[in-house]
Short mmCIF file of C-alpha atoms in Angstrom, two decimals:
data_model
loop_
_atom_site.label_atom_id
_atom_site.label_comp_id
_atom_site.label_asym_id
_atom_site.label_seq_id
_atom_site.Cartn_x
_atom_site.Cartn_y
_atom_site.Cartn_z
CA MET A 1 11.58 13.76 38.35
CA ARG A 2 8.93 12.23 36.00
CA ARG A 3 9.87 8.88 34.52
CA VAL A 4 8.96 8.37 30.86
CA LEU A 5 9.31 5.06 28.98
CA VAL A 6 9.27 5.23 25.19
CA LEU A 7 8.77 1.77 23.59
CA GLY A 8 10.48 2.14 20.27
CA GLY A 9 12.34 5.35 20.97
CA THR A 10 15.04 5.10 18.30
CA GLY A 11 13.00 5.42 15.19
CA TRP A 12 11.98 8.67 13.65
CA LEU A 13 8.70 9.41 15.65
CA GLY A 14 9.87 7.59 18.75
CA ARG A 15 13.14 9.58 18.83
CA ALA A 16 11.09 12.79 18.41
CA VAL A 17 8.87 11.76 21.45
CA ALA A 18 11.91 10.99 23.53
CA GLU A 19 13.54 14.30 22.70
CA ALA A 20 10.32 16.10 23.61
CA ALA A 21 10.11 14.30 26.90
CA LEU A 22 13.74 15.27 27.60
CA ARG A 23 12.90 18.92 26.88
CA ASP A 24 9.91 18.58 29.22
CA GLY A 25 12.34 17.66 32.03
CA ALA A 26 11.64 14.00 32.24
CA ALA A 27 13.93 11.17 32.95
CA VAL A 28 13.56 9.14 29.65
CA THR A 29 14.13 5.49 28.94
CA CYS A 30 13.96 4.18 25.38
CA LEU A 31 13.44 0.41 24.85
CA ALA A 32 14.00 -0.90 21.35
CA ARG A 33 16.08 -3.18 19.25
CA GLY A 34 18.14 -0.18 18.13
CA GLU A 35 17.96 -1.15 14.41
CA SER A 36 16.51 2.25 13.47
CA GLY A 37 19.21 4.31 15.10
CA GLU A 38 20.26 5.51 18.55
CA PRO A 39 18.18 7.25 21.14
CA PRO A 40 18.74 10.97 21.86
CA THR A 41 21.60 12.06 24.05
CA GLY A 42 20.34 12.08 27.62
CA ALA A 43 18.04 9.14 27.43
CA ARG A 44 18.71 5.71 28.91
CA PHE A 45 18.73 3.03 26.24
CA VAL A 46 17.58 -0.46 26.93
CA ARG A 47 18.23 -2.66 23.89
CA SER A 48 15.63 -5.35 23.81
CA ASP A 49 13.78 -7.51 21.33
CA ARG A 50 10.12 -7.29 22.20
CA SER A 51 9.38 -10.68 20.25
CA VAL A 52 11.24 -12.72 23.00
CA GLY A 53 10.48 -13.49 26.64
CA GLY A 54 11.82 -11.25 29.33
CA ALA A 55 11.80 -8.23 26.90
CA TYR A 56 10.85 -5.80 29.77
CA GLU A 57 12.85 -7.23 32.63
CA ARG A 58 15.32 -4.18 32.56
CA VAL A 59 12.66 -1.52 32.82
CA VAL A 60 11.86 -1.86 36.48
CA GLY A 61 9.73 0.29 38.77
CA ASP A 62 6.80 2.50 38.20
CA TRP A 63 6.38 4.95 35.24
CA ASP A 64 4.66 8.29 35.05
CA ALA A 65 4.03 7.69 31.37
CA VAL A 66 4.55 4.98 28.85
CA VAL A 67 4.28 5.68 25.14
CA ASP A 68 4.10 2.61 22.83
CA LEU A 69 4.65 3.09 19.08
CA ALA A 70 4.38 -0.69 18.14
CA THR A 71 2.49 -1.95 15.16
CA ASP A 72 2.73 -5.71 15.96
CA PRO A 73 -0.21 -6.61 18.20
CA ALA A 74 1.83 -9.18 20.08
CA HIS A 75 4.29 -6.44 21.07
CA VAL A 76 1.50 -4.33 22.27
CA GLU A 77 -0.03 -7.09 24.32
CA GLY A 78 3.27 -8.02 25.71
CA ALA A 79 4.07 -4.49 26.80
CA LEU A 80 0.64 -4.09 28.39
CA ALA A 81 0.91 -7.36 30.30
CA ALA A 82 4.40 -6.41 31.70
CA LEU A 83 3.88 -2.65 32.29
CA ALA A 84 0.29 -1.50 32.29
CA ALA A 85 -0.15 -1.87 36.12
CA ARG A 86 3.01 0.16 36.68
CA ALA A 87 2.17 3.07 34.39
CA ALA A 88 0.23 6.11 35.62
CA HIS A 89 -0.45 7.08 32.00
CA TRP A 90 -0.46 4.99 28.82
CA THR A 91 -0.34 6.26 25.26
CA SER A 92 -0.74 3.92 22.33
CA VAL A 93 0.14 5.41 18.95
CA SER A 94 -2.18 4.05 16.30
CA SER A 95 -3.11 5.59 12.87
CA VAL A 96 -6.05 7.12 10.98
CA SER A 97 -5.42 4.10 8.63
CA VAL A 98 -7.66 2.13 11.03
CA TYR A 99 -10.89 3.66 9.68
CA ALA A 100 -13.00 1.37 7.64
CA ARG A 101 -14.12 4.21 5.24
CA THR A 102 -12.07 6.88 3.54
CA ASP A 103 -14.73 8.29 1.21
CA ARG A 104 -16.41 10.74 3.72
CA ALA A 105 -14.99 14.19 4.51
CA GLY A 106 -15.25 15.45 8.12
CA ASP A 107 -15.47 12.02 9.85
CA ASP A 108 -14.18 12.00 13.47
CA GLU A 109 -13.15 9.41 16.09
CA ASP A 110 -16.61 7.86 16.16
CA ALA A 111 -16.33 6.54 12.62
CA PRO A 112 -16.15 2.68 12.30
CA VAL A 113 -12.82 1.08 12.26
CA VAL A 114 -11.67 -2.04 10.38
CA ARG A 115 -12.12 -5.60 11.83
CA PRO A 116 -8.57 -6.79 12.56
CA LEU A 117 -8.53 -10.02 10.67
CA ASP A 118 -5.22 -9.95 8.87
CA MET A 119 -2.31 -8.90 11.07
CA THR A 120 -0.04 -8.56 7.95
CA GLN A 121 -2.10 -5.57 6.99
CA TYR A 122 -1.13 -2.21 8.77
CA PRO A 123 -4.76 -1.07 9.48
CA ASP A 124 -5.70 -4.32 11.02
CA ALA A 125 -2.59 -4.60 13.17
CA LYS A 126 -3.02 -1.10 14.49
CA ALA A 127 -6.72 -1.83 15.15
CA ALA A 128 -5.82 -4.93 17.01
CA GLY A 129 -3.32 -3.00 19.09
CA GLU A 130 -6.06 -0.52 19.97
CA HIS A 131 -8.30 -3.36 21.17
CA ALA A 132 -5.57 -4.80 23.35
CA THR A 133 -4.97 -1.37 24.96
CA ARG A 134 -8.54 -0.93 25.74
CA ARG A 135 -8.83 -4.44 27.21
CA ALA A 136 -5.88 -3.80 29.57
CA ARG A 137 -6.57 -0.12 30.43
CA GLY A 138 -10.18 0.43 29.64
CA ALA A 139 -10.84 4.14 29.25
CA ASP A 140 -7.73 4.98 31.13
CA ALA A 141 -5.43 5.28 28.12
CA LEU A 142 -4.75 7.67 25.27
CA VAL A 143 -5.02 6.10 21.78
CA VAL A 144 -3.56 8.51 19.30
CA ARG A 145 -4.52 8.14 15.61
CA PRO A 146 -2.00 10.38 13.67
CA GLY A 147 -2.58 11.38 10.13
CA LEU A 148 0.32 11.63 7.81
CA VAL A 149 3.30 12.47 9.94
CA VAL A 150 5.78 14.70 8.21
CA GLY A 151 8.85 16.83 8.94
CA PRO A 152 12.63 16.70 8.80
CA GLY A 153 14.14 13.31 8.60
CA ASP A 154 10.94 11.60 7.49
CA PRO A 155 12.15 8.06 6.24
CA SER A 156 9.04 7.64 4.03
CA ASP A 157 10.03 10.43 1.62
CA ARG A 158 6.35 11.14 0.89
CA PHE A 159 5.99 14.77 1.73
CA GLY A 160 9.69 15.62 1.14
CA TYR A 161 9.36 14.20 -2.44
CA TRP A 162 7.73 17.36 -3.59
CA ALA A 163 10.14 19.71 -1.89
CA ALA A 164 13.07 17.89 -3.60
CA ARG A 165 11.33 17.69 -6.88
CA PHE A 166 10.58 21.43 -7.00
CA LEU A 167 14.17 22.22 -6.05
CA ARG A 168 15.36 20.35 -9.14
CA GLY A 169 13.12 22.57 -11.29
CA GLY A 170 11.85 21.97 -14.90
CA ASP A 171 8.48 20.48 -15.77
CA VAL A 172 7.02 18.67 -12.74
CA LEU A 173 4.50 15.86 -13.28
CA THR A 174 1.46 16.09 -10.97
CA PRO A 175 -1.92 14.34 -10.83
CA VAL A 176 -4.93 16.42 -11.79
CA LEU A 177 -5.36 18.49 -8.65
CA ASP A 178 -9.02 19.13 -8.59
CA ASP A 179 -10.60 17.61 -5.50
CA ARG A 180 -7.28 16.42 -4.04
CA ALA A 181 -6.53 17.15 -0.37
CA VAL A 182 -3.49 17.02 1.85
CA GLN A 183 -3.64 16.59 5.60
CA VAL A 184 -0.55 16.27 7.75
CA ILE A 185 0.78 16.63 11.33
CA ASP A 186 4.33 17.88 11.85
CA VAL A 187 6.45 15.34 13.74
CA ALA A 188 7.56 17.91 16.32
CA ASP A 189 3.98 19.06 17.05
CA LEU A 190 2.81 15.45 17.43
CA ALA A 191 5.78 14.51 19.70
CA GLU A 192 5.29 17.61 21.96
CA TRP A 193 1.58 16.92 22.21
CA VAL A 194 2.03 13.25 23.11
CA VAL A 195 4.46 14.19 25.88
CA ARG A 196 2.22 17.00 27.19
CA SER A 197 -0.79 14.61 27.17
CA GLY A 198 1.05 12.16 29.37
CA ARG A 199 1.92 14.87 31.77
CA THR A 200 -1.66 16.32 31.96
CA GLY A 201 -3.31 12.87 31.96
CA THR A 202 -5.18 13.12 28.70
CA VAL A 203 -7.15 9.96 27.80
CA GLY A 204 -9.59 8.91 25.03
CA THR A 205 -9.16 8.52 21.30
CA VAL A 206 -7.79 11.38 19.27
CA ASP A 207 -7.13 11.84 15.63
CA ALA A 208 -3.81 13.79 15.60
CA VAL A 209 -4.20 15.72 12.38
CA GLY A 210 -3.62 19.22 11.21
CA PRO A 211 -6.05 21.22 8.96
CA SER A 212 -6.94 19.80 5.67
CA THR A 213 -5.78 21.80 2.56
CA SER A 214 -6.16 21.31 -1.12
CA MET A 215 -3.23 19.60 -2.95
CA ARG A 216 -3.05 22.68 -5.22
CA ALA A 217 -2.55 24.95 -2.13
CA PHE A 218 0.03 22.59 -0.77
CA LEU A 219 2.08 22.55 -4.00
CA ALA A 220 1.82 26.40 -4.12
CA GLU A 221 3.36 26.52 -0.66
CA VAL A 222 6.18 24.16 -1.84
CA ALA A 223 6.70 26.29 -5.00
CA ASP A 224 7.02 29.53 -2.90
CA ALA A 225 9.41 27.93 -0.41
CA THR A 226 11.64 26.48 -3.11
CA GLY A 227 11.55 29.40 -5.55
CA PHE A 228 10.16 27.08 -8.11
CA ASP A 229 9.58 28.76 -11.52
CA GLY A 230 8.90 25.76 -13.68
CA ARG A 231 5.69 24.26 -15.07
CA LEU A 232 3.25 21.75 -13.52
CA VAL A 233 2.03 19.12 -15.99
CA ALA A 234 -0.99 17.39 -14.81
CA ALA A 235 -2.19 13.93 -15.86
CA ASP A 236 -5.40 12.16 -14.95
CA ASP A 237 -5.49 9.01 -12.89
CA ASP A 238 -6.05 6.63 -15.74
CA THR A 239 -3.07 8.02 -17.67
CA LEU A 240 -0.84 7.82 -14.63
CA LEU A 241 -1.90 4.25 -13.74
CA ALA A 242 -1.45 3.16 -17.34
CA GLN A 243 2.10 4.58 -17.21
CA GLY A 244 2.79 2.41 -14.16
CA VAL A 245 2.71 5.25 -11.61
CA GLY A 246 1.36 4.28 -8.17
CA TYR A 247 -0.77 6.15 -5.62
CA TRP A 248 0.33 7.61 -2.35
CA ALA A 249 3.83 6.16 -1.66
CA GLY A 250 6.65 3.76 -2.51
CA PRO A 251 8.76 3.44 -5.57
CA THR A 252 7.40 4.72 -8.92
CA SER A 253 4.64 6.72 -7.23
CA LEU A 254 3.44 10.28 -7.01
CA PRO A 255 3.37 10.75 -3.18
CA LEU A 256 0.24 12.09 -1.51
CA TRP A 257 -1.85 11.35 -4.74
CA ILE A 258 -4.93 9.28 -3.67
CA PRO A 259 -8.07 8.48 -5.54
CA VAL A 260 -10.75 11.15 -5.34
CA SER A 261 -13.12 8.50 -4.05
CA GLU A 262 -10.80 8.14 -0.99
CA ALA A 263 -10.29 11.86 -0.38
CA GLY A 264 -11.91 11.53 3.14
CA PHE A 265 -8.60 10.07 4.34
CA ALA A 266 -7.06 13.62 4.09
CA ARG A 267 -10.21 15.44 5.22
CA ARG A 268 -10.65 14.25 8.88
CA ALA A 269 -12.39 16.67 11.36
CA GLY A 270 -9.52 17.12 13.81
CA ARG A 271 -11.79 18.68 16.40
CA ALA A 272 -10.75 16.38 19.10
CA PHE A 273 -7.05 17.06 18.67
CA LEU A 274 -7.62 20.80 19.06
CA ALA A 275 -9.78 20.31 22.08
CA ALA A 276 -7.13 18.27 23.70
CA GLY A 277 -4.54 20.99 23.30
CA GLY A 278 -3.11 20.03 19.89
CA THR A 279 -1.35 22.88 18.20
CA PRO A 280 -0.54 22.06 14.61
CA ARG A 281 1.72 24.79 13.13
CA PRO A 282 0.94 26.46 9.87
CA LEU A 283 1.58 24.28 6.94
CA VAL A 284 4.02 26.87 5.49
CA ASP A 285 6.25 26.38 8.56
CA THR A 286 6.43 22.55 7.96
CA VAL A 287 7.04 23.03 4.23
CA ARG A 288 10.00 25.39 4.96
CA ARG A 289 11.44 22.88 7.54
CA VAL A 290 11.25 20.11 5.01
CA VAL A 291 12.71 22.13 2.21
CA ASP A 292 15.68 22.94 4.37
CA ASP A 293 16.00 19.32 5.33
CA GLU A 294 15.80 18.13 1.75
CA ARG A 295 18.62 20.56 0.74
CA ALA A 296 20.70 19.24 3.64
CA ARG A 297 20.09 15.57 2.90
CA GLY A 298 20.59 15.89 -0.80
CA VAL A 299 18.01 16.48 -3.49
CA GLY A 300 19.39 13.70 -5.71
CA ARG A 301 19.54 10.91 -3.13
CA VAL A 302 17.79 7.65 -3.58
CA ARG A 303 14.24 7.79 -2.12
CA ARG A 304 11.70 5.33 -0.76
CA SER A 305 8.88 7.18 -2.48
CA GLY A 306 8.32 9.03 -5.67
CA LEU A 307 9.49 8.94 -9.31
CA THR A 308 13.04 8.98 -10.32
CA ALA A 309 14.16 11.61 -12.86
CA ASP A 310 14.10 8.96 -15.54
CA GLU A 311 10.70 7.60 -14.62
CA GLU A 312 9.10 11.11 -14.61
CA LEU A 313 10.70 11.93 -17.96
CA ARG A 314 9.30 8.80 -19.52
CA VAL A 315 5.79 9.81 -18.40
CA LEU A 316 6.18 13.39 -19.50
CA GLU A 317 7.40 12.32 -22.95
CA ALA A 318 4.39 10.00 -23.25
CA LEU A 319 2.13 12.86 -22.47
CA ARG A 320 3.72 15.03 -25.02
CA ALA A 321 3.45 12.29 -27.63
CA ASP A 322 -0.29 12.20 -27.14
#
């Protein structure tokens, strides 16, 4: 039986990878602190803090595949030092955030990445982890750069914000939708591909992204899946920013809204992912999965991203006053 080790297998994506490996028939071990949850049933759990010495002492023997989801470069380096020589295949999960430019549509894996100077910054930390992986394994590793990972259970609330908001109905505040794009990868599709790549020996650097679509088309899919019959009220960037609304994610934001000047972030080529066997499902399928999940988790729950009902109403009233 294949032995698969997931470093960080209790968080959202890590757990999805562990579940996919179990479905693939592997014996799965998850090593993590366990603060993000528990591993899936059927996986062996090694509770360990990767910041301290001896973190990998209980994951002995050789591994058919190791999947590392860490962001901290020190964790990446420590894992490689302890395990790289005992792993037939190594996957390092990075991010499309490592790219130095976000203004060009159609860029691929050859585009320049940031210089990793400040490890408190997510792009720099992920880029440093990539460099560490290449130093230890050379070309014999898979560096995965996912785009926006979405799906049921997403803890960031970025994609799910729109499903929940349309389910509430009424006037919905949006940015001006012209020239806005959305590009995502379903968590289940990403996890299945990571596991399959480990089994087939895929190496290289791959942007794991689905097709790019316009934000207008994305919201139309959400409206259809939720039965939304309200009105979209668009505001331009300057107005939203003046009202204290933030880009992309986090509290008091309009999730997935990015400056038009950075629209290349959501328009990556994605050719390498398809060539490597990536099979992103239709966007409508992911939207429906997320709508069902939002209904189950509660439309009115406190969220990590988006506007509260009161915050949105304040901005809508300011627009009406103008």
